[in-house]
Coordinates of C-alpha atoms in Angstrom, one line a residue:
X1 CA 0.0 0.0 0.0
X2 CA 1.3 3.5 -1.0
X3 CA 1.8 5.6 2.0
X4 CA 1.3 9.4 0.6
X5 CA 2.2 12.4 1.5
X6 CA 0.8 15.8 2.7
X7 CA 0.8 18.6 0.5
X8 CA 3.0 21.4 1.7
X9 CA 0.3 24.0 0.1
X10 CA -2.9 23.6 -0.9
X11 CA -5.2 26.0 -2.1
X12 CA -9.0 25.8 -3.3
X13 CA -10.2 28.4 -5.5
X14 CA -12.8 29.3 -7.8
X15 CA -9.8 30.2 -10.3
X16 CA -6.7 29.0 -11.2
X17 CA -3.9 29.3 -9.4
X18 CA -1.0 28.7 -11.2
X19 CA -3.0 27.9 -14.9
X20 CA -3.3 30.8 -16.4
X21 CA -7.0 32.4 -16.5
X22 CA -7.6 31.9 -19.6
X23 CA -5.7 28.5 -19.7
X24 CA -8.9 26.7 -21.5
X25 CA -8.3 29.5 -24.8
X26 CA -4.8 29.4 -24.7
X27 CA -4.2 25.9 -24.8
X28 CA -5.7 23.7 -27.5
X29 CA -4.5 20.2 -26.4
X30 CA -5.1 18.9 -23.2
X31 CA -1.4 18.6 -21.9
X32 CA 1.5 19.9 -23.7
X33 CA 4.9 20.4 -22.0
X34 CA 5.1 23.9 -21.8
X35 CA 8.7 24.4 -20.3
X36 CA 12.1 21.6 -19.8
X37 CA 15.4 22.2 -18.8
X38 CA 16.0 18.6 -19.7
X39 CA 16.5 17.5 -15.9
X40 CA 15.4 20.0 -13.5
X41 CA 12.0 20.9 -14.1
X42 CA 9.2 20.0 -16.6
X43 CA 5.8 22.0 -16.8
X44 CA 3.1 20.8 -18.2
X45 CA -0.4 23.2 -19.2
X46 CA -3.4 22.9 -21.2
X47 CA -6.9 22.6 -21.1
X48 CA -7.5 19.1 -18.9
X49 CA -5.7 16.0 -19.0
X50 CA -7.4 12.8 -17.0
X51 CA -4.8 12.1 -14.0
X52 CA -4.1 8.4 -15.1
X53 CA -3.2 9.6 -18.7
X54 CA -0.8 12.6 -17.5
X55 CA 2.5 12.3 -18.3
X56 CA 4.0 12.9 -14.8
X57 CA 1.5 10.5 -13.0
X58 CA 4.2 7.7 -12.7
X59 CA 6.3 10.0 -11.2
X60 CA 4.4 11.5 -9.0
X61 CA 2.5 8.1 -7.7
X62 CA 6.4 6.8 -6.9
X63 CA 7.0 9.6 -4.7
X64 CA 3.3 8.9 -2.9
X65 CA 1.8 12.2 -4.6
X66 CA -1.6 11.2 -5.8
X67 CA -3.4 13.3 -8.2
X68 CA -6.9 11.9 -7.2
X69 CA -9.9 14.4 -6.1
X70 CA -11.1 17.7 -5.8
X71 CA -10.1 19.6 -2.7
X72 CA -13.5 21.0 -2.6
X73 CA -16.0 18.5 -2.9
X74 CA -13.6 15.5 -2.8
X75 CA -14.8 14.4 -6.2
X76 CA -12.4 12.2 -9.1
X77 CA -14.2 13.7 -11.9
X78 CA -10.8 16.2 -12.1
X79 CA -9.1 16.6 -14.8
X80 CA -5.2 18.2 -14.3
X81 CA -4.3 21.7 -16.1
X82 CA -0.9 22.6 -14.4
X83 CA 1.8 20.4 -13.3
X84 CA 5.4 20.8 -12.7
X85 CA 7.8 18.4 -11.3
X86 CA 11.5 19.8 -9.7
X87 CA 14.1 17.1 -9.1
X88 CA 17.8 17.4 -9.2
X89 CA 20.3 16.2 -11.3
X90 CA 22.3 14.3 -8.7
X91 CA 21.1 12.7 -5.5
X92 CA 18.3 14.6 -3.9
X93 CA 18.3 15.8 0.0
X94 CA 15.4 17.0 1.7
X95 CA 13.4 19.7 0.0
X96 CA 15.0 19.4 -3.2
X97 CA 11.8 17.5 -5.2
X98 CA 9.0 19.5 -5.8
X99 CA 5.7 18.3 -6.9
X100 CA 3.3 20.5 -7.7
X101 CA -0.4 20.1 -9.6
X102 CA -3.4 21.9 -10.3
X103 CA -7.2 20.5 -11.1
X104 CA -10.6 21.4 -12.2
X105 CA -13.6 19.3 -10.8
X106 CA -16.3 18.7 -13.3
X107 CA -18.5 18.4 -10.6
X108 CA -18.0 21.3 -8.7
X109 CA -16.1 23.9 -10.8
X110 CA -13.1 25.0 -8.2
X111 CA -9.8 24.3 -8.7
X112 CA -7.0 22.8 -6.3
X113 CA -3.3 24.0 -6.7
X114 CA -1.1 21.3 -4.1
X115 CA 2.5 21.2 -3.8
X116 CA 4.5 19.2 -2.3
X117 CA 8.0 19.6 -1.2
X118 CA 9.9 16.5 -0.9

């Protein structure tokens, strides 16, 4: 069983937090990378992207950082529109991962911007 971890922030809004406003115009696919430094950090944007089907899930799920409900109503029906993931390029210490996501809940319309610093 997957023992996971406690977001550092987490914030429920009725807008984005990190996604830009108008991240559902800008974007026309549902996850693109959006900025790589080729090991440090990799964003990811767009207009929704089903957890399971994200690109950084694996990662995330490894490091016991689910990407699983709505901070609002608790729902799954979230769909991710921001994520960024911060590692280094050698060993890490303490603090030096960071995990971050953001969702929209279908059911309820709010988002949730977590991060995690590992």
């Amino acid at each position: 069983m997957t023992q996971w971890m406690l977001p550092s922030i987490e914030k429920v809004t009725k807008q984005p937090t990190k996604a830009a406003l108008d991240y559902y115009k800008r974007f026309n696919q549902p996850c693109i990378l959006t900025y790589s430094d080729n090991t440090i950090t990799s964003i990811f944007q767009g207009t929704g992207i089903a957890p399971l089907q994200h690109p950084l899930e694996r990662e995330f799920m490894m490091l016991g950082v689910p990407m699983s409900q709505c901070g609002h109503c608790l729902s799954r029906e979230i769909e991710v529109i921001y994520a960024r993931f911060d590692r280094p390029l050698e060993d890490a210490r303490p603090g030096e991962i960071i995990c971050a996501y953001e969702v929209f809940c279908e059911h309820c319309n709010y988002f949730t911007y977590r991060e995690y610093i590992l």
